XYZ file of C-alpha atoms in Angstrom:
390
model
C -27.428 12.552 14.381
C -31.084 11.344 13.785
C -31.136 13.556 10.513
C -27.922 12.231 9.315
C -29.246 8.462 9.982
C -32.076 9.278 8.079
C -30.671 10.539 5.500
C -27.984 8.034 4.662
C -31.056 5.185 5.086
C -32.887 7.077 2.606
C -30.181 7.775 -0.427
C -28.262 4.708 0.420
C -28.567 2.435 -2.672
C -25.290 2.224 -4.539
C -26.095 1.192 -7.689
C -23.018 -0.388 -9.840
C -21.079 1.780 -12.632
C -20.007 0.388 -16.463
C -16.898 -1.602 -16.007
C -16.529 -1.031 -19.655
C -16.962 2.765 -19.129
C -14.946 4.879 -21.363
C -12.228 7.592 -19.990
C -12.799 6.315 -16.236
C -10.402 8.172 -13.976
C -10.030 9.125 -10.370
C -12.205 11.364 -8.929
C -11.507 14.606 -6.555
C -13.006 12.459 -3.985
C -10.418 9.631 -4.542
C -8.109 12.327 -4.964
C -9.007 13.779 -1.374
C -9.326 10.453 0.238
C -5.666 9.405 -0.351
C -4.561 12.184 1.675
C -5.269 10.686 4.679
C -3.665 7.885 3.442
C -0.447 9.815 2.820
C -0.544 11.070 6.585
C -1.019 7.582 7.844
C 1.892 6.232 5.731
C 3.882 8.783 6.366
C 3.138 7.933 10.537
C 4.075 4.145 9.716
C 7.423 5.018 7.815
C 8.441 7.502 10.224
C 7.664 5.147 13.683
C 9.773 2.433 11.076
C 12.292 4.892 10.773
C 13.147 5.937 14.094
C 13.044 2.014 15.239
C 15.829 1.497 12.800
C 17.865 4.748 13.672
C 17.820 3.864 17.313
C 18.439 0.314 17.212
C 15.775 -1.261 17.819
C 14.821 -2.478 13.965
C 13.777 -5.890 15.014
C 10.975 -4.618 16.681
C 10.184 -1.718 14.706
C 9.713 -3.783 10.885
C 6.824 -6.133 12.526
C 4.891 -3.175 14.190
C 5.383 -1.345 10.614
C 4.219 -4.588 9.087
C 1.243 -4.357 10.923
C 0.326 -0.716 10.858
C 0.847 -0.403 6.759
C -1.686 -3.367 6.591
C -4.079 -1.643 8.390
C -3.162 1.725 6.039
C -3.296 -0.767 3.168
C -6.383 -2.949 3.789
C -8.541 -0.109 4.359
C -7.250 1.945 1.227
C -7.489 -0.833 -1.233
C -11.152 -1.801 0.215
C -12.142 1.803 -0.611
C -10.536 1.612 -3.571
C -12.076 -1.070 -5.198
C -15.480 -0.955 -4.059
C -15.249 3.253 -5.517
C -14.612 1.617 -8.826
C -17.375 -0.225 -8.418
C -20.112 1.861 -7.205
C -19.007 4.916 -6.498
C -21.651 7.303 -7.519
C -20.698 10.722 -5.985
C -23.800 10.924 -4.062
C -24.344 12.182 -0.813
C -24.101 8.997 1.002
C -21.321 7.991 -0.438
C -19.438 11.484 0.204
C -20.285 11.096 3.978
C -19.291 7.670 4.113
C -15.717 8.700 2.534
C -15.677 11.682 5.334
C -16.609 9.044 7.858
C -13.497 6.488 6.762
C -10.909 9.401 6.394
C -11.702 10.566 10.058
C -10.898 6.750 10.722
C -7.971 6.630 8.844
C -6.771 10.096 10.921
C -7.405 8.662 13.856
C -5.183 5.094 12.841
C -2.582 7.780 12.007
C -2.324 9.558 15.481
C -2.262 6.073 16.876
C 0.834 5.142 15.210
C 3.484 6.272 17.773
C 1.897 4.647 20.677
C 1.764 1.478 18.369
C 5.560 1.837 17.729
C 6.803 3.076 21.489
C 4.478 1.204 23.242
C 2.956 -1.772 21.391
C -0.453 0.009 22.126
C -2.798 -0.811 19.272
C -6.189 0.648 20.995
C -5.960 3.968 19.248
C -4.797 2.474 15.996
C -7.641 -0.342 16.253
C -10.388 2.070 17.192
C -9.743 4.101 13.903
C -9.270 1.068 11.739
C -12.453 -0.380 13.103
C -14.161 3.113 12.361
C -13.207 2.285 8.644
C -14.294 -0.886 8.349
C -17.729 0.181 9.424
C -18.368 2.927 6.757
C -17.092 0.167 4.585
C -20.221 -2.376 6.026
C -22.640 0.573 5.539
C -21.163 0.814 1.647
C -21.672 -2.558 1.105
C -25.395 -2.649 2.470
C -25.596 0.185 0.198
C -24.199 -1.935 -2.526
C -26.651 -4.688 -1.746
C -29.711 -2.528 -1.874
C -29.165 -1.152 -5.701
C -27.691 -4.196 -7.284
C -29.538 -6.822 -7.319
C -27.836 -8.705 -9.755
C -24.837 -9.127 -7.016
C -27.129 -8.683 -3.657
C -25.303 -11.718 -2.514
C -21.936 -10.304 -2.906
C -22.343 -7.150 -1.256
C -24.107 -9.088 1.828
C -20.996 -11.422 2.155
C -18.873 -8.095 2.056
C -20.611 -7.083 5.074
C -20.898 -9.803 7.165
C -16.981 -10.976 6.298
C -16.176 -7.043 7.595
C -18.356 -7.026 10.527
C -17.162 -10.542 11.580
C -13.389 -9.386 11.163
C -14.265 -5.991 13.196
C -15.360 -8.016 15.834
C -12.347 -10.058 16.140
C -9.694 -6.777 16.481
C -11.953 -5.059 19.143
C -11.843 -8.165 21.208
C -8.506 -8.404 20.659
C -7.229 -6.709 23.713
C -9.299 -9.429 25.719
C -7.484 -12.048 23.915
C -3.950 -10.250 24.965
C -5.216 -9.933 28.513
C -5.709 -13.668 28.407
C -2.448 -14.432 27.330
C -2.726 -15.287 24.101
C 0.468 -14.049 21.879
C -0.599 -11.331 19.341
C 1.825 -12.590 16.754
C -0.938 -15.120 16.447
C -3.777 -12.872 16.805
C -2.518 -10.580 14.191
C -1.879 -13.697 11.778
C -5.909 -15.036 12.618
C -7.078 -11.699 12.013
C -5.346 -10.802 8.815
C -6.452 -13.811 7.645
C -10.575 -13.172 7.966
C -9.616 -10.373 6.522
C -8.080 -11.532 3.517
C -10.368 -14.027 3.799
C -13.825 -11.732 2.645
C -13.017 -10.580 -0.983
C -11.853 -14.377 -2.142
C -15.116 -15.799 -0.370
C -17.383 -12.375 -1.628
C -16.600 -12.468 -4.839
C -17.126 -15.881 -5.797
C -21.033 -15.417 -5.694
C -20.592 -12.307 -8.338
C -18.184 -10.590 -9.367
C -18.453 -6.675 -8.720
C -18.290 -4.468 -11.890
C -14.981 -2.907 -11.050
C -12.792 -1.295 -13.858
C -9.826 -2.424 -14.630
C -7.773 0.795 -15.783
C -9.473 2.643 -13.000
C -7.883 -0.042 -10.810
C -4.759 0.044 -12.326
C -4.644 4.185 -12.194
C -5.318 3.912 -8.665
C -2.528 1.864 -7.733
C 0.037 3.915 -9.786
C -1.262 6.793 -7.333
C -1.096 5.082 -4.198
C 2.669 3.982 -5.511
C 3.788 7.241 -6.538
C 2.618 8.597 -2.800
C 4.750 5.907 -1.238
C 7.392 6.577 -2.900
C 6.976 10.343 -2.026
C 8.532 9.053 1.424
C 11.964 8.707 -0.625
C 11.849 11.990 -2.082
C 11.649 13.432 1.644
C 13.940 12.102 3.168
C 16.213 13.254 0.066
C 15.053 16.785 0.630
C 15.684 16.581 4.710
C 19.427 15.209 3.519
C 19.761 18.410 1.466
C 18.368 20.791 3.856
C 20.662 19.004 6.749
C 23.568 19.359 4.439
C 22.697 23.499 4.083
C 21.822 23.651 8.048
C 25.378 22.072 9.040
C 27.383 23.396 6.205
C 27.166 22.358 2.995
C 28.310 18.457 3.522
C 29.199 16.466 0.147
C 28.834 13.397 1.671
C 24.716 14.231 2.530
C 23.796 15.859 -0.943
C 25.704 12.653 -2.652
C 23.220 10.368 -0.234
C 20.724 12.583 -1.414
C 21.542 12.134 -4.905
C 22.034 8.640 -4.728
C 18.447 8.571 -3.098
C 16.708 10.119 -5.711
C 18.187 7.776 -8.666
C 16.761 5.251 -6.655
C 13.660 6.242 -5.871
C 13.486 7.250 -9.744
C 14.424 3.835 -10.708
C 11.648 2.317 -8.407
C 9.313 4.627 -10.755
C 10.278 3.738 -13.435
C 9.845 0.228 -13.328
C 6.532 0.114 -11.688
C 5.515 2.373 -14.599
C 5.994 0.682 -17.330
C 4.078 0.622 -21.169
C 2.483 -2.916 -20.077
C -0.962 -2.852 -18.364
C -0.272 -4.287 -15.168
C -3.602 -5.642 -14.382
C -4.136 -7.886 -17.835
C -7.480 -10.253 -16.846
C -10.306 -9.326 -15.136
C -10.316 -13.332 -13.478
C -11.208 -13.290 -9.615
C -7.546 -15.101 -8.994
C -5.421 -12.829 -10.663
C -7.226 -9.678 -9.455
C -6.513 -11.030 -6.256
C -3.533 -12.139 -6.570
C -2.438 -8.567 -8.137
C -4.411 -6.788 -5.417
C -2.874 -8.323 -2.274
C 0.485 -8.577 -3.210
C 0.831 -4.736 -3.705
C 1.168 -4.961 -0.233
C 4.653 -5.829 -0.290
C 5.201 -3.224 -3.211
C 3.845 -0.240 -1.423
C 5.022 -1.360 1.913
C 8.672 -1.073 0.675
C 8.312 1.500 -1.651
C 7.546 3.408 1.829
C 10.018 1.724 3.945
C 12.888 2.638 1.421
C 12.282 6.546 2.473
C 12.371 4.914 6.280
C 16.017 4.082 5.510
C 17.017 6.504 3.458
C 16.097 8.770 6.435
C 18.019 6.617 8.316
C 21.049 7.143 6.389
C 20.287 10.816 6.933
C 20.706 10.342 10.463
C 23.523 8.324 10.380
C 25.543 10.737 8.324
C 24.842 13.280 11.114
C 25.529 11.499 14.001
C 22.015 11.312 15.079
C 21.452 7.652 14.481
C 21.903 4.680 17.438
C 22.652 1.888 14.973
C 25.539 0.755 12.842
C 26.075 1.688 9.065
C 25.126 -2.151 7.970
C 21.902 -1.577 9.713
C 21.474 1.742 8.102
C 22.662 0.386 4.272
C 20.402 -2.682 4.622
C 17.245 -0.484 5.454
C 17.689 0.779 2.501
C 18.467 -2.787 0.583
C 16.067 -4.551 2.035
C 13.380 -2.831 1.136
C 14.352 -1.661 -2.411
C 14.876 -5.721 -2.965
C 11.150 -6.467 -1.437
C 9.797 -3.642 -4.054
C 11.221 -5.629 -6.741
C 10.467 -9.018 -6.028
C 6.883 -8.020 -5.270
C 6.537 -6.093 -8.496
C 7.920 -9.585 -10.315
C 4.953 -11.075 -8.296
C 2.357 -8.854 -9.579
C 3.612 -8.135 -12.838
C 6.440 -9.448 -14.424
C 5.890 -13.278 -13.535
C 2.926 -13.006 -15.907
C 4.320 -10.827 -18.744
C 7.718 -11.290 -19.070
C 9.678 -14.885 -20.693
C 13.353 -15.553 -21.018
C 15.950 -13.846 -19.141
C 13.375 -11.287 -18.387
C 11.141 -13.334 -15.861
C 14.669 -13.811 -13.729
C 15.779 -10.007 -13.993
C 13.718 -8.624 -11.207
C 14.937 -11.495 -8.474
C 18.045 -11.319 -9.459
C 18.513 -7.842 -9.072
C 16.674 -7.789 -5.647
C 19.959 -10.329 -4.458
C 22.253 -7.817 -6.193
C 20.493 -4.871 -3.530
C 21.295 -7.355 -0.812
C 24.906 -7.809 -1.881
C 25.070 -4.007 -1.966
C 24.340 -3.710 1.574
C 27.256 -5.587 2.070
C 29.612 -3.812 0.058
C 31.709 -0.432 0.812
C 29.978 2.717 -0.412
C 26.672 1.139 -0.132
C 24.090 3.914 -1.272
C 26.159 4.508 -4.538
C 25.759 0.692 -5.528
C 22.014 0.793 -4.487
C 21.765 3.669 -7.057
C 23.874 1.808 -9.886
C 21.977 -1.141 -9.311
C 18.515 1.054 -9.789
C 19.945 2.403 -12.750
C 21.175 -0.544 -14.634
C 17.357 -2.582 -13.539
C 15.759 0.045 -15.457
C 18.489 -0.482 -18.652
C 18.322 -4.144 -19.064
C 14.055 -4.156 -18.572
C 13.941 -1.142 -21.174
C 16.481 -0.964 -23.610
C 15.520 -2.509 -27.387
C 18.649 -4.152 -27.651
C 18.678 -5.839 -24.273
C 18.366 -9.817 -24.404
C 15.612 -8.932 -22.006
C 12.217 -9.577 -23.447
C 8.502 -8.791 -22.071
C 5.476 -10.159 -23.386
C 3.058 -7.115 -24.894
């Protein structure tokens, strides 16, 4: 261990990249780092998923609230401070092996968060992410002098927001509701980039940023496409079933749909200002939270057309709705509330009411699908009344 402290205190000075850099893309390392992520969110959709199936969805969608923040938070800390400094060095390759074993270790505490309500495991591996993060940061602080003061408020704002979740469990034990707890500690947390960055801005890039996120969205909604390929292979298993490979079906033209309309030919990200990179930033949450939650219900519906599932069909149809509607609205609130005018800025609400009417509505899944479909018409199609900004 002594060798390893020595040599990250020796080699770690992160200095900061071009944010004008030319051809900036992922790296392996990015690459390799997301697959942790895709284990833990595929541990938060499947403890969602099972809540819903057996009835118990009420208590299942805040524990999954709270677990893909955690999955979330971490990533998009990572994420942004990579774009930032990430030089490929040897410190900052350990560091990255030091967060993924945290992440792992958040994503084997995932069922005892959703069975039991037992965060310790899934706090002890957050935690063990946050402090590789501190140890970037000091890093940061050390080879950029121009933003020393940033990278020191990174730190501290981590380190103080660390301390709060591990004496969480204290605060439990003294009675203290963790729905409050949970809110006070999200907040610090949310709390350090807005305070950070106002005494320099770091030199992320933007369309590394906005390459990143397109990744992170196309692995959440990877949790669709499973759960259409477990419907299929039930449907073989049991005898071929029309009923499953037409869920299946019906799954896949709307996870397609979702797709399509995050990727679109308008940069996401357009300004490099502090407000809307936050505002961006954060509320991908609710975009990449229900792009994952949508393969939650579609496994749901799996279950349900199998006789495996505890709950009613309405539950089942609106854990699909309810989530494809959240993916919508939040990609209005990151995107389409700043680029699009006319009819356009109200097409992406309004169709997130017409998911919720679906739920509603006999044969469920096939208006979910329709309702994908024609989104991704009226926001594309040159002769739609439908207009967004370039």
């Amino acid at each position: 261990m002594g060798g390893l402290s020595n040599l990250l205190s020796d080699h770690l000075v992160f200095r900061p990249r071009d944010s004008a850099e030319a051809h900036r893309a992922a790296t392996p390392l990015e690459l390799f780092f997301d697959l942790v992520s895709v284990i833990a969110i595929a541990a938060a959709a499947a403890g969602l998923h099972h809540a819903v199936a057996e009835g118990h969805a009420l208590e299942g969608l805040p524990r999954y609230l709270m677990a893909f923040f955690a999955i979330w938070w971490a990533w998009m800390n990572y994420t942004w401070f990579a774009s930032a400094y990430d030089d490929d060095s040897v410190a900052f390759r350990v560091l990255t092996m030091i967060i993924m074993f945290g992440a792992l270790i958040m994503a084997a505490g995932q069922t005892l968060l959703f069975t039991e309500l037992n965060l310790t495991v899934v706090i002890i591996g957050y935690v063990i992410m946050r402090i590789g993060m501190i140890a970037m940061w000091l890093g940061a602080a050390r080879g950029d002098a121009e933003r020393a003061k940033t990278a020191r408020r990174y730190a501290a704002g981590i380190g103080i927001a660390q301390i709060f979740w591990l004496v969480l469990p204290l605060l439990l034990a003294l009675g203290l509701p963790l729905a409050l707890l949970v809110v006070i500690g999200v907040a610090l947390e949310l709390a350090v980039p807005a305070f950070a960055e106002r005494a320099a801005t770091t030199p992320w890039h933007r369309h590394h940023i906005i390459e990143r996120y397109g990744l992170l969205t196309i692995i959440v909604l990877g949790e669709s496409l499973l759960a259409g390929s477990m419907a299929i292979s039930t449907a073989t298993a049991e005898g071929l079933s029309p009923g499953l490979i037409w869920m299946a079906f019906c799954g896949i033209i709307i996870t397609f749909s979702l797709w399509w309309l995050y990727f679109c030919k308008e940069d996401h990200l357009t300004s490099t200002k502090l407000s809307r990179a936050l505002s961006w930033g954060y509320g991908h949450y609710i975009v990449f939270g229900a792009g994952a939650a949508v393969g939650a219900g579609l496994a749901v519906q799996v279950e349900l057309a199998t006789h495996h599932a505890h709950t009613t069909q309405m539950a089942g149809d609106m854990a699909v709705a309810l989530p494809m509607a959240a993916f919508l609205l939040g990609l209005w609130l990151v995107r389409d509330r700043h680029l699009a005018s006319g009819t356009a800025l109200l097409l992406l609400p309004a169709m997130a009411l017409v998911c919720v009417i679906c739920a509603v509505l006999p044969f469920s899944m096939t208006l979910l699908a329709a309702a994908g479909a024609v989104t991704v018409w009226l926001r594309n199609h040159p002769a739609s009344p439908t207009h967004i900004n370039s």
